[in-house]
Amino acid sequence: MNPLVVFILILTLTGCSDALWNNPYPSEDAGKNILYNAFAERPKHLDPVQSYSSNEILFTAQIYQPPLQYHYLKRPFTLIPQTVDVMPMVHYYDEAGNRLPTESDPAAIAYSIYEISLKRGIYYQPHPAFARDELDAFLYHNLTQKELQDIFKLADFSEQGTRELLAEDYIYQIKRLAHPRLHSPIFGLMAEYIIGLKEYAEVLRKEVEALPREGYLDLRKFPLEGVEVVDTHTYRIKIRGKYPQFIYWLAMPFFAPIPWEADRFYSQAGMAEKNITLDWYPVGTGPYMLTENDPNRVMILERNPHFTGEYYPTEGMPDDVESGLLKDAGRPIPFIDKVVFSRERESIPRWNKFLQGYYDASGISSDSFDQAVQLTGQGEATVTEAMKAQGIRLETAVAPSTYYMGFNMLDPVVGGRTEQEKASARKLRQAISIAVDYEEYVSIFANGRGIPAQGPIPPGITGYREGKEGINPLVYRWQDGKAQRRPIEEAKALLAEAGYPNGIDRKTGTPLVLYFDVTARSVDDKSMLDWMRKQFRKIDIQLVVRSTDYNRFQDKIRKGNAQIFEWGWNADYPDPENFLFLLYGPQRKMGNHSGNNAANYDNPEYNRLFEQMEKMEDSQEREQIIDRMVTILREDAPWLWGFHPMDYALYHAWFQNVKPNKQSYNNMKYLRIDPVLREQKRREWNQPVIWPIGTGVTVLVMSLIPGFIAYRRRERKIELRKLSA
């Protein structure tokens, strides 16, 4: 065959196919209203009673609906109704049950009652737990092993049903916080506030002991003093004393509804072995439902067909109109029909797929930072010209988080036991605070994506101060209109006052050696650990890094065996109490395994102020108390305050209604995709380059022609010989 004909045939066959050769998705999904995203770590829990990780709430927040939510556009973060008609009413009572005025002294308040009234007409997603037969009996609540033989996933159940959301569903979930088999991470905290919850856990423990391993414990049969159904759509929660922050918990999945039918359905023998559990297949009333859960490959959310009645916000911040964030004001949500999460363990494949248009948004790893982001002359981050040419935009936001290095205050060297040791240890911690340069850390290891912390409270939370008022005077001076880190000579002077001149223990004459406990690190983190050793060497301290796996690390923290460690905290809710409690004495890890005070810090004055502050409503007086608490913490330096991370994310031009909101996670219902523009750009950016194939085939054919000609000549000679014979 003529080589030119072969090449033309290849081109023709290629042109007959309209599919993109490198498209990782089914061709029939092209142009559909689907959001494409990626995840790195598989979620461990999707049951809202246990789920407490950011990679889990990415899914649970779209499926479950607590009573409250945060306004998508308003800042500072503002709570608004979600499944309720109005914000919950809160009433206060004394020991005798007499109702007290709202402005009563917190010391006089024995308990608070939150009354919560639900909207009517909210329905659960389709689910086999609700399916009934013609006699109104549940189809799948008493399954036999024979009936389960051909069931391998939730979709194998042929029938589904639904029902209306009721007040009892929220109460059922609150009771589940105390279930001994579920180990809710907030049980310890909530048991201090929800009246009777601690005792309720003991009641359930005894009942569970009498049940078979997979026996169903019907929580409806066991009353809990702290919750009450008023009517089908109203319930009350009774809280010990006054706890103003409780309102924020009502926006978290822990307080989302769980229908008893789902609990009964999933508790059947044989279900857990097939991974048919609430931890794997959530049941909610939210805008999306999980239709495929293959966490090693893909997780898919699809629109809940029963979800109605929510609309895009009609108001926001002053610049939201200019940013185009109110174009959809008042329109029913959600806008996107389906969300496909593909698992990407490595950042480079994810980055490449984003550039090809196969992911709609992307974070920015250190490897791709210079390719994606550039700094203007004013230090403002913006996308590079290459990104701009593709219509890619950058969104940034300071996360309500704090990454810190903690000192174990029970350690004799960095914490001290006697008053003299404590005074020496305080100066040691202050010296280290000056030496470890977090401005440099953020610049080197976070590509500038962070703000050095001046205390535990991050930006956007009451108690965070800007400018001169906000600096930590133990570590910084205010010079020329900005914070300047104190010179290393001051750190060395403090170290000498602590009893370690030039890093030598004055008592023993030996070098000062400190131990830094970290979770197991990759090779890539070696440079960061080397940098940290260098910071301590600036004041002649030897730092020994002790790396362990996460479980061992947690065990060392619980037992108080670590000396210096690293940790971080993301805000559960936008109140300073959620950060200040991390250093509250009664929350110490040592002796209180559910506590969050990993540094085991215990200052009586700080504790007293915390107990006063946590029960107060926002006011100038409360802010003054917070300021005093932060001053105490800066002086005592139980943490190196570290930094507050900044989130950088890139979005394609077809991805709309994006406003970073690290306090609220149920935001997918507000997002919009232009699938037509996306399909157009994908084709533009992913045209197959086929000329090398044609050239290769041509070269191959041309190289075969001489051999073919020689073969034909030989064959003809043989034929002629036969004829002549």
XYZ file of C-alpha atoms in Angstrom:
725
model
C 0.000 0.000 0.000
C 1.196 3.493 -0.794
C 2.628 5.094 2.396
C 0.756 8.305 1.663
C -2.495 6.350 1.545
C -1.677 4.771 4.918
C -1.038 8.168 6.492
C -4.264 9.634 5.073
C -6.183 6.615 6.387
C -4.777 7.206 9.897
C -5.821 10.846 9.799
C -9.278 9.873 8.592
C -9.802 7.313 11.334
C -8.604 9.784 13.948
C -10.975 12.443 12.698
C -13.904 10.019 12.927
C -13.562 9.933 16.733
C -14.853 12.970 18.601
C -13.537 11.770 21.976
C -10.489 13.285 23.648
C -7.787 10.663 23.879
C -6.661 11.634 27.389
C -10.133 12.190 28.913
C -10.255 10.268 32.246
C -14.073 10.409 32.342
C -16.780 8.555 30.366
C -17.406 10.232 26.997
C -21.170 10.303 27.664
C -20.545 12.777 30.549
C -19.063 15.407 28.213
C -20.907 18.708 28.538
C -22.902 17.640 31.612
C -23.421 19.733 34.750
C -20.794 17.867 36.798
C -18.173 19.271 39.177
C -14.844 17.425 39.094
C -12.638 17.445 42.167
C -9.948 15.298 43.787
C -9.110 13.966 47.236
C -5.885 12.536 48.630
C -6.839 10.771 51.868
C -9.769 8.371 52.042
C -12.331 9.362 54.675
C -12.452 7.041 57.669
C -15.856 8.045 59.056
C -18.991 9.332 57.319
C -21.204 8.732 60.346
C -21.704 12.227 61.827
C -21.401 10.951 65.382
C -17.743 10.020 64.762
C -16.570 12.146 61.828
C -14.278 15.006 62.876
C -11.685 15.360 60.087
C -11.549 17.946 57.316
C -11.305 15.260 54.612
C -14.533 13.724 55.979
C -16.590 16.878 56.410
C -15.948 17.607 52.726
C -18.564 14.885 52.142
C -20.698 14.861 55.292
C -21.461 18.598 55.107
C -23.124 18.148 51.703
C -25.268 15.220 52.904
C -26.326 15.998 56.472
C -28.191 19.078 57.684
C -27.673 20.342 61.225
C -30.262 22.928 62.316
C -27.976 25.896 61.558
C -25.405 26.888 58.946
C -23.104 29.828 58.180
C -24.052 32.518 55.705
C -22.056 31.800 52.573
C -21.085 35.393 51.792
C -21.167 37.434 55.009
C -18.037 38.178 57.041
C -17.457 37.862 59.919
C -19.033 34.415 59.871
C -22.737 34.592 60.680
C -25.016 31.758 61.769
C -28.357 31.470 59.944
C -31.174 28.873 59.880
C -30.812 25.727 57.763
C -33.588 23.282 58.664
C -35.223 25.571 61.226
C -37.773 28.339 60.741
C -35.960 30.812 62.983
C -32.828 30.875 65.090
C -33.227 28.789 68.284
C -34.707 30.512 71.318
C -32.575 30.302 74.477
C -34.016 30.678 77.964
C -32.170 30.604 81.304
C -33.327 29.101 84.613
C -32.159 29.002 88.233
C -31.894 25.930 90.468
C -35.568 26.216 91.432
C -36.652 26.205 87.783
C -37.516 29.896 87.681
C -36.922 31.590 84.344
C -34.253 34.291 84.480
C -33.743 37.433 82.391
C -31.353 37.156 79.435
C -28.816 39.491 81.046
C -28.599 37.466 84.300
C -25.284 36.780 86.014
C -23.951 33.479 84.583
C -23.294 32.314 88.159
C -27.044 32.417 88.827
C -27.933 30.314 85.785
C -28.378 26.634 86.642
C -29.337 25.548 83.143
C -30.225 26.841 79.682
C -32.892 25.495 77.349
C -32.594 25.778 73.567
C -35.923 25.417 71.752
C -35.540 24.457 68.093
C -38.438 24.505 65.591
C -38.011 22.779 62.223
C -39.350 23.731 58.829
C -42.008 21.400 57.471
C -41.719 19.555 54.197
C -38.032 18.514 54.420
C -37.510 14.934 53.218
C -34.694 12.406 53.390
C -32.858 11.167 50.328
C -34.169 7.915 48.778
C -32.907 5.003 50.847
C -33.821 1.318 51.367
C -34.133 1.875 55.141
C -37.414 3.695 54.466
C -38.806 1.216 51.898
C -42.170 -0.352 52.825
C -44.429 -2.977 51.315
C -48.115 -2.716 50.432
C -49.004 -3.411 54.087
C -46.784 -0.505 55.215
C -44.227 -2.847 56.786
C -40.522 -2.153 56.350
C -39.061 -4.249 53.540
C -35.484 -4.483 54.766
C -35.521 -4.300 58.566
C -35.479 -8.056 59.222
C -33.210 -9.475 56.561
C -32.095 -13.099 56.680
C -28.631 -14.299 55.719
C -30.160 -15.888 52.622
C -31.663 -12.539 51.578
C -28.276 -10.874 52.069
C -26.403 -13.381 49.904
C -26.766 -11.347 46.714
C -26.349 -7.968 48.421
C -22.880 -6.442 48.127
C -23.569 -2.702 48.106
C -26.434 -0.380 48.958
C -27.510 -0.089 45.306
C -28.308 -3.830 45.281
C -31.485 -3.145 47.266
C -34.176 -2.737 44.605
C -36.625 -0.619 46.602
C -36.169 2.767 48.254
C -38.327 5.132 50.252
C -38.285 8.408 52.134
C -40.081 10.277 54.871
C -40.264 13.754 56.375
C -37.616 15.099 58.734
C -38.888 15.104 62.330
C -37.704 16.536 65.649
C -37.140 13.030 67.021
C -34.399 12.475 64.401
C -32.252 15.219 65.939
C -32.804 13.816 69.410
C -31.886 10.332 68.215
C -28.521 11.651 67.018
C -27.836 13.465 70.308
C -28.442 10.176 72.116
C -25.989 8.475 69.751
C -23.209 10.732 71.137
C -23.300 8.529 74.246
C -23.460 5.172 72.417
C -20.590 3.039 73.797
C -19.920 1.393 70.416
C -19.542 4.668 68.533
C -16.875 6.539 70.547
C -17.884 10.061 69.551
C -14.920 12.466 69.819
C -17.131 15.161 71.352
C -18.850 12.975 73.945
C -16.539 14.103 76.759
C -17.187 17.774 76.067
C -20.925 17.423 75.497
C -21.304 15.272 78.627
C -20.179 18.307 80.620
C -23.020 20.372 79.188
C -25.993 18.300 77.972
C -27.776 17.357 81.157
C -27.845 13.623 81.820
C -25.628 12.643 78.871
C -22.855 11.230 81.060
C -25.310 9.080 83.009
C -27.032 8.094 79.772
C -23.768 6.614 78.489
C -23.651 4.329 81.524
C -27.239 3.202 80.916
C -26.425 2.374 77.296
C -23.208 0.596 78.256
C -25.135 -1.860 80.434
C -27.709 -2.432 77.701
C -25.044 -3.062 75.073
C -23.292 -5.632 77.261
C -26.483 -7.696 77.219
C -26.815 -7.540 73.423
C -25.220 -9.770 70.779
C -22.316 -8.174 68.888
C -24.511 -6.752 66.111
C -27.690 -6.399 68.155
C -29.791 -3.270 67.609
C -30.062 -0.863 70.528
C -33.233 1.163 69.967
C -32.398 4.501 71.578
C -36.053 5.576 71.435
C -36.698 3.269 74.388
C -34.239 5.081 76.642
C -35.105 8.680 77.625
C -32.368 11.288 78.012
C -33.038 14.052 80.517
C -31.334 16.762 78.459
C -33.513 16.415 75.345
C -37.253 16.658 74.838
C -39.663 16.383 71.911
C -42.208 19.205 72.136
C -44.115 18.238 68.982
C -43.312 16.551 65.668
C -41.235 19.531 64.480
C -39.979 21.059 67.743
C -37.447 19.853 70.288
C -35.485 21.195 73.241
C -31.954 20.716 74.506
C -31.154 21.337 78.170
C -27.635 22.628 78.866
C -25.916 22.835 82.234
C -25.275 26.472 83.223
C -24.662 29.027 80.510
C -22.641 27.977 77.469
C -23.041 30.605 74.721
C -20.796 28.630 72.326
C -23.309 25.780 72.186
C -25.155 27.591 69.399
C -22.136 26.997 67.132
C -22.288 23.243 67.697
C -25.770 23.303 66.160
C -24.094 24.050 62.814
C -21.865 20.950 62.959
C -22.670 17.460 61.598
C -22.518 16.051 65.150
C -25.975 17.574 65.613
C -27.404 16.531 62.251
C -30.478 14.255 62.239
C -30.233 10.476 62.057
C -33.494 8.577 61.479
C -33.991 5.524 63.674
C -34.894 3.527 60.553
C -31.348 3.947 59.210
C -29.821 2.863 62.519
C -32.091 -0.203 62.588
C -31.357 -1.048 58.934
C -27.563 -0.863 59.264
C -27.400 -2.760 62.578
C -28.535 -6.067 61.018
C -26.191 -9.051 61.157
C -24.026 -9.385 58.067
C -24.245 -5.729 57.017
C -20.955 -4.564 58.553
C -19.019 -7.379 56.844
C -20.228 -6.018 53.506
C -19.348 -2.421 54.473
C -23.042 -1.540 54.400
C -22.961 0.828 57.360
C -23.772 4.428 58.157
C -20.018 5.042 58.150
C -19.988 4.027 54.470
C -23.440 5.065 53.202
C -24.751 8.243 54.894
C -28.469 9.051 55.063
C -29.333 12.741 55.006
C -31.684 15.499 53.951
C -28.996 17.687 52.354
C -28.650 18.754 48.719
C -26.479 15.766 47.783
C -26.344 12.038 48.466
C -23.403 9.661 48.165
C -24.172 7.311 45.271
C -20.746 5.711 44.841
C -18.196 5.077 47.566
C -14.986 3.537 46.290
C -12.502 5.555 48.386
C -9.473 4.038 46.685
C -10.706 5.308 43.314
C -13.738 7.598 43.220
C -16.535 9.010 45.396
C -19.619 10.487 43.749
C -22.254 12.829 45.123
C -25.495 13.326 43.201
C -28.369 15.715 43.663
C -30.896 14.591 46.288
C -34.187 14.534 44.341
C -36.128 15.417 47.501
C -34.117 18.532 48.342
C -36.034 21.800 47.886
C -36.647 25.121 49.566
C -33.168 26.686 49.733
C -32.064 29.689 47.687
C -28.833 31.449 46.873
C -28.122 34.399 49.249
C -29.583 37.771 48.288
C -27.058 39.801 50.269
C -23.379 39.668 51.112
C -20.384 41.946 51.562
C -19.942 45.258 49.675
C -17.518 43.842 47.078
C -19.588 40.703 46.369
C -21.677 42.461 43.711
C -18.559 43.654 41.879
C -17.100 40.140 42.121
C -20.195 38.649 40.503
C -21.089 36.663 43.622
C -24.698 37.875 43.689
C -25.655 37.145 40.076
C -27.630 34.105 41.242
C -29.296 35.910 44.174
C -32.608 34.314 45.115
C -32.316 31.357 42.719
C -33.021 27.821 43.995
C -29.978 25.725 44.878
C -28.057 23.488 44.277
C -26.879 24.391 40.774
C -24.645 21.363 40.143
C -26.177 17.944 39.462
C -23.234 15.721 40.317
C -19.837 15.959 42.037
C -17.129 13.456 41.105
C -14.193 13.136 43.531
C -11.278 11.144 42.108
C -8.545 9.939 44.424
C -5.138 11.406 43.582
C -2.353 10.299 45.904
C 0.290 12.412 44.165
C 0.169 16.160 43.547
C 1.749 16.155 40.062
C -0.957 14.072 38.294
C -3.628 16.189 39.967
C -1.891 19.376 38.845
C -1.548 18.190 35.246
C -5.216 17.195 35.063
C -6.175 20.622 36.382
C -4.150 22.313 33.641
C -5.857 20.071 31.086
C -9.267 21.124 32.407
C -10.169 17.765 33.939
C -10.322 19.202 37.474
C -12.244 22.418 38.003
C -10.126 23.679 40.901
C -6.751 22.936 42.424
C -4.637 23.645 45.430
C -1.034 24.633 44.816
C 1.799 22.389 45.934
C 5.294 23.729 46.517
C 6.414 22.030 43.291
C 3.959 24.014 41.158
C 3.889 27.258 43.137
C 6.290 29.222 40.910
C 4.466 28.010 37.815
C 1.147 29.243 39.189
C 1.751 32.299 41.391
C 3.794 35.472 41.192
C 4.115 38.397 43.579
C 3.471 41.968 42.507
C 5.698 44.876 43.517
C 3.367 45.459 46.487
C 3.807 41.864 47.628
C 0.321 40.844 46.495
C -0.057 37.310 45.115
C -1.538 36.856 41.657
C -1.467 34.211 38.938
C 1.344 34.052 36.410
C 0.814 35.149 32.816
C 0.575 31.509 31.710
C -2.257 30.874 34.175
C -3.969 34.121 33.219
C -3.878 33.104 29.554
C -5.895 30.012 30.448
C -8.467 32.095 32.347
C -7.342 30.664 35.686
C -7.856 32.864 38.757
C -6.434 32.763 42.281
C -8.504 32.956 45.480
C -6.779 33.384 48.851
C -8.004 33.358 52.434
C -6.396 33.173 55.861
C -7.591 29.950 57.466
C -9.040 30.106 60.999
C -6.224 27.800 62.101
C -3.059 27.912 64.168
C 0.002 25.683 63.684
C 2.231 25.707 66.740
C 5.137 24.061 68.552
C 4.182 23.123 72.088
C 6.222 22.644 75.265
C 5.188 19.950 77.725
C 4.792 21.970 80.906
C 5.184 18.805 83.007
C 8.714 18.296 81.701
C 11.331 19.373 84.299
C 13.497 21.226 81.733
C 11.005 23.103 79.536
C 8.179 23.216 82.116
C 9.687 23.018 85.567
C 8.378 21.571 88.799
C 9.524 23.869 91.604
C 8.853 27.599 91.411
C 12.547 28.221 90.718
C 12.564 25.651 87.899
C 9.388 27.153 86.438
C 10.919 30.641 86.352
C 14.018 29.250 84.616
C 11.938 27.240 82.138
C 9.854 30.320 81.281
C 12.968 32.241 80.251
C 14.144 29.206 78.252
C 10.841 29.104 76.355
C 10.993 32.858 75.747
C 14.520 32.545 74.355
C 13.431 29.787 71.966
C 10.419 31.883 70.932
C 12.746 34.620 69.688
C 15.174 32.194 68.042
C 12.734 30.194 65.903
C 12.048 32.528 62.993
C 8.578 31.715 61.677
C 8.755 34.494 59.080
C 11.584 32.504 57.513
C 9.687 29.247 57.942
C 6.615 30.580 56.093
C 8.815 31.976 53.318
C 10.800 28.766 52.786
C 8.358 25.971 53.488
C 4.969 27.524 52.766
C 5.883 29.772 49.803
C 4.794 32.763 51.874
C 1.348 31.270 52.458
C 0.941 32.171 56.091
C 1.021 34.840 58.787
C 3.378 34.456 61.769
C 1.202 34.063 64.844
C 1.345 36.475 67.765
C -0.804 34.289 69.992
C -3.300 31.433 69.723
C -6.163 33.378 68.077
C -6.165 33.559 64.249
C -7.404 36.446 62.070
C -11.161 36.720 61.701
C -11.807 35.641 65.304
C -12.647 38.051 68.110
C -9.505 38.776 70.122
C -7.146 38.880 67.139
C -5.483 42.302 66.926
C -3.900 43.949 63.901
C -0.785 46.121 63.799
C 1.051 47.428 66.826
C -1.694 46.336 69.240
C -1.425 42.777 68.010
C 2.301 42.023 68.304
C 3.797 39.713 70.892
C 6.162 42.125 72.721
C 8.239 39.224 74.092
C 9.283 38.325 70.538
C 8.787 41.503 68.473
C 9.386 45.231 68.542
C 7.296 47.712 66.584
C 9.676 49.658 64.351
C 9.113 51.714 61.215
C 5.437 50.819 61.146
C 5.902 47.047 61.277
C 6.801 44.196 63.607
C 10.525 43.392 63.850
C 11.726 40.174 65.498
C 13.967 40.858 68.495
C 17.685 40.206 67.895
C 19.217 36.846 68.683
C 21.389 38.515 71.356
C 18.274 39.040 73.463
C 17.436 35.348 73.129
C 20.949 34.411 74.276
C 20.656 36.748 77.236
C 17.368 35.095 78.275
C 19.000 31.684 77.872
C 21.802 32.728 80.219
C 19.255 34.000 82.761
C 17.541 30.603 82.481
C 20.804 28.965 83.606
C 22.228 27.937 80.239
C 24.892 30.471 79.176
C 26.098 29.600 75.656
C 23.869 26.541 75.779
C 25.735 24.987 78.752
C 23.826 23.894 81.859
C 25.362 25.968 84.649
C 24.620 23.224 87.198
C 26.105 20.256 85.339
C 28.450 21.844 82.817
C 26.890 19.745 80.022
C 25.353 21.040 76.767
C 21.622 21.613 76.795
C 19.860 18.973 74.679
C 16.119 19.213 73.921
C 13.891 16.635 72.232
C 11.401 17.373 69.450
C 8.702 14.733 68.891
C 7.153 14.614 65.425
C 5.037 12.164 63.469
C 6.874 9.992 60.945
C 8.134 12.164 58.094
C 8.907 11.625 54.446
C 12.305 12.315 52.921
C 10.893 15.627 51.661
C 10.519 16.866 55.249
C 14.175 16.365 56.131
C 15.011 19.937 55.088
C 12.349 21.330 57.418
C 13.668 19.343 60.372
C 17.223 20.412 59.535
C 16.007 24.000 59.480
C 14.425 23.570 62.919
C 17.691 22.203 64.351
C 19.460 25.233 62.901
C 17.061 27.594 64.698
C 17.938 26.049 68.058
C 21.649 26.081 67.228
C 21.427 29.878 66.883
C 21.305 29.961 70.688
C 23.586 26.936 71.147
C 20.848 24.409 71.963
C 21.080 20.912 70.516
C 17.723 19.702 69.188
C 17.186 15.959 68.786
C 14.282 14.962 66.517
C 12.329 11.881 67.581
C 10.066 10.620 64.795
C 7.280 8.090 65.443
C 4.049 6.964 63.784
C 0.917 8.963 64.576
C -0.562 6.464 67.049
C 2.675 6.307 69.046
C 2.971 10.081 68.905
C -0.549 10.501 70.295
C 0.207 8.003 73.047
C 3.310 9.978 74.076
C 1.272 13.187 74.199
C -1.468 11.537 76.292
C 1.071 10.198 78.774
C 3.033 13.450 78.944
C 6.219 11.813 77.638
C 6.971 14.326 74.887
C 9.157 17.353 75.616
C 8.580 19.568 72.574
C 6.047 18.682 69.882
C 4.227 20.179 66.918
C 0.476 20.398 66.492
C -2.264 22.546 65.030
C -5.895 23.449 65.516
C -8.638 24.331 63.046
C -11.551 26.316 64.419
C -14.681 24.313 65.143
C -16.548 27.594 65.386
C -15.632 31.293 65.106
C -15.215 32.128 68.781
C -11.947 32.726 70.690
C -13.028 30.208 73.322
C -12.397 27.486 70.730
C -8.681 28.385 70.749
C -8.213 29.588 74.308
C -9.587 26.331 75.741
C -6.541 24.559 74.257
C -4.534 26.016 77.162
C -7.194 25.736 79.884
C -5.834 23.743 82.838
C -8.730 21.264 83.294
C -8.361 20.371 79.593
C -4.848 18.954 80.138
C -4.058 15.804 78.152
C -2.187 14.190 81.033
C -4.755 12.486 83.238
C -7.608 13.566 80.931
C -7.285 11.692 77.646
C -10.194 13.563 76.073
C -8.635 16.959 76.851
C -7.090 19.115 74.153
C -4.468 20.942 76.236
C -1.512 18.975 74.822
C 1.004 21.303 76.513
C -0.480 20.474 79.953
C -0.394 24.207 80.694
C -2.059 25.166 83.970
C -2.029 28.797 85.114
C -4.570 29.565 87.887
C -5.134 33.169 86.781
C -5.606 32.116 83.162
C -8.034 29.372 84.233
C -10.087 31.821 86.283
C -10.300 34.291 83.406
C -11.211 31.509 80.975
C -14.093 30.352 83.165
C -15.346 33.927 83.344
C -14.936 34.585 79.609
C -16.480 31.385 78.250
C -19.889 32.131 79.781
C -20.045 35.729 78.532
C -21.754 37.048 75.428
C -19.647 39.150 73.047
C -18.950 42.539 74.626
C -16.151 45.016 75.235
C -15.695 43.585 78.723
C -15.250 40.085 77.285
C -12.667 41.350 74.791
C -10.694 42.976 77.612
C -10.607 39.651 79.458
C -9.431 37.910 76.271
C -6.663 40.501 75.869
C -5.490 39.804 79.418
C -5.505 36.041 78.782
C -3.415 36.445 75.621
C -0.938 38.634 77.546
C -0.527 35.875 80.158
C 0.061 33.300 77.425
C 2.680 35.432 75.703
C 4.534 35.881 78.987
C 4.415 32.169 79.857
C 5.108 31.018 76.256
C 3.700 27.463 76.536
C 3.712 27.421 72.712
C 5.892 28.788 69.979
C 2.952 30.516 68.354
C 3.857 29.337 64.880
C 1.729 30.683 62.060
C -1.765 30.960 60.640
C -1.849 29.306 57.201
C -3.207 31.019 54.106
C -5.179 28.933 51.651
C -4.362 29.457 47.982
C -6.593 27.838 45.383
C -6.887 28.110 41.612
C -10.162 28.054 39.705
C -10.954 27.780 36.021
C -13.034 30.477 34.308
C -16.083 28.178 34.123
C -16.147 27.703 37.923
C -18.381 30.391 39.453
C -19.827 31.582 42.799
C -16.588 30.752 44.631
C -15.929 32.542 47.916
C -13.446 30.810 50.242
C -15.103 30.002 53.544
C -13.032 27.844 55.888
C -15.606 27.955 58.656
C -18.457 26.563 56.582
C -18.176 23.340 54.592
C -21.633 22.837 53.055
C -20.787 25.161 50.170
C -21.138 22.940 47.098
C -24.809 23.830 46.798
C -23.826 27.440 45.999
C -21.281 26.637 43.289
C -21.960 26.848 39.556
C -20.246 25.305 36.538
C -20.443 26.404 32.885
C -20.085 22.942 31.258
C -20.234 24.333 27.702
C -17.217 26.573 28.262
C -15.396 23.749 30.029
C -15.950 21.344 27.142
C -14.778 23.975 24.668
C -11.567 24.608 26.625
C -10.877 20.921 27.162
C -10.948 20.351 23.422
C -8.791 23.378 22.833
C -6.173 22.274 25.390
C -6.167 18.537 24.643
C -6.038 18.187 20.869
C -4.108 15.003 20.100
C -0.771 15.494 18.348
C -0.915 12.731 15.713
C 1.768 13.725 13.202
C 4.454 11.719 15.024
C 2.289 8.606 14.596
C 1.819 9.279 10.890
C 5.505 9.982 10.460
C 6.408 6.797 12.288
C 4.066 4.709 10.176
C 5.401 6.326 6.999
C 9.017 5.624 7.999
C 8.077 2.046 8.885
C 6.326 1.493 5.532
C 9.157 3.133 3.577
C 11.699 0.938 5.334
C 9.721 -2.162 4.372
C 9.371 -1.255 0.684
C 12.933 -2.322 -0.415
C 12.506 -5.676 1.266
C 9.079 -6.112 -0.276
C 10.461 -5.302 -3.762
C 13.348 -7.748 -3.299
C 10.911 -10.409 -2.140
C 8.701 -9.898 -5.203
C 11.728 -10.124 -7.539
C 12.822 -13.374 -5.928
C 9.353 -14.821 -6.233
C 9.142 -13.889 -9.929
C 12.532 -15.508 -10.631
C 11.358 -18.729 -9.009
C 8.173 -18.667 -11.083
C 10.165 -18.105 -14.322
C 12.471 -21.033 -13.516
C 9.482 -23.268 -12.987
C 7.988 -22.191 -16.334
C 11.283 -22.731 -18.215
C 11.624 -26.178 -16.695
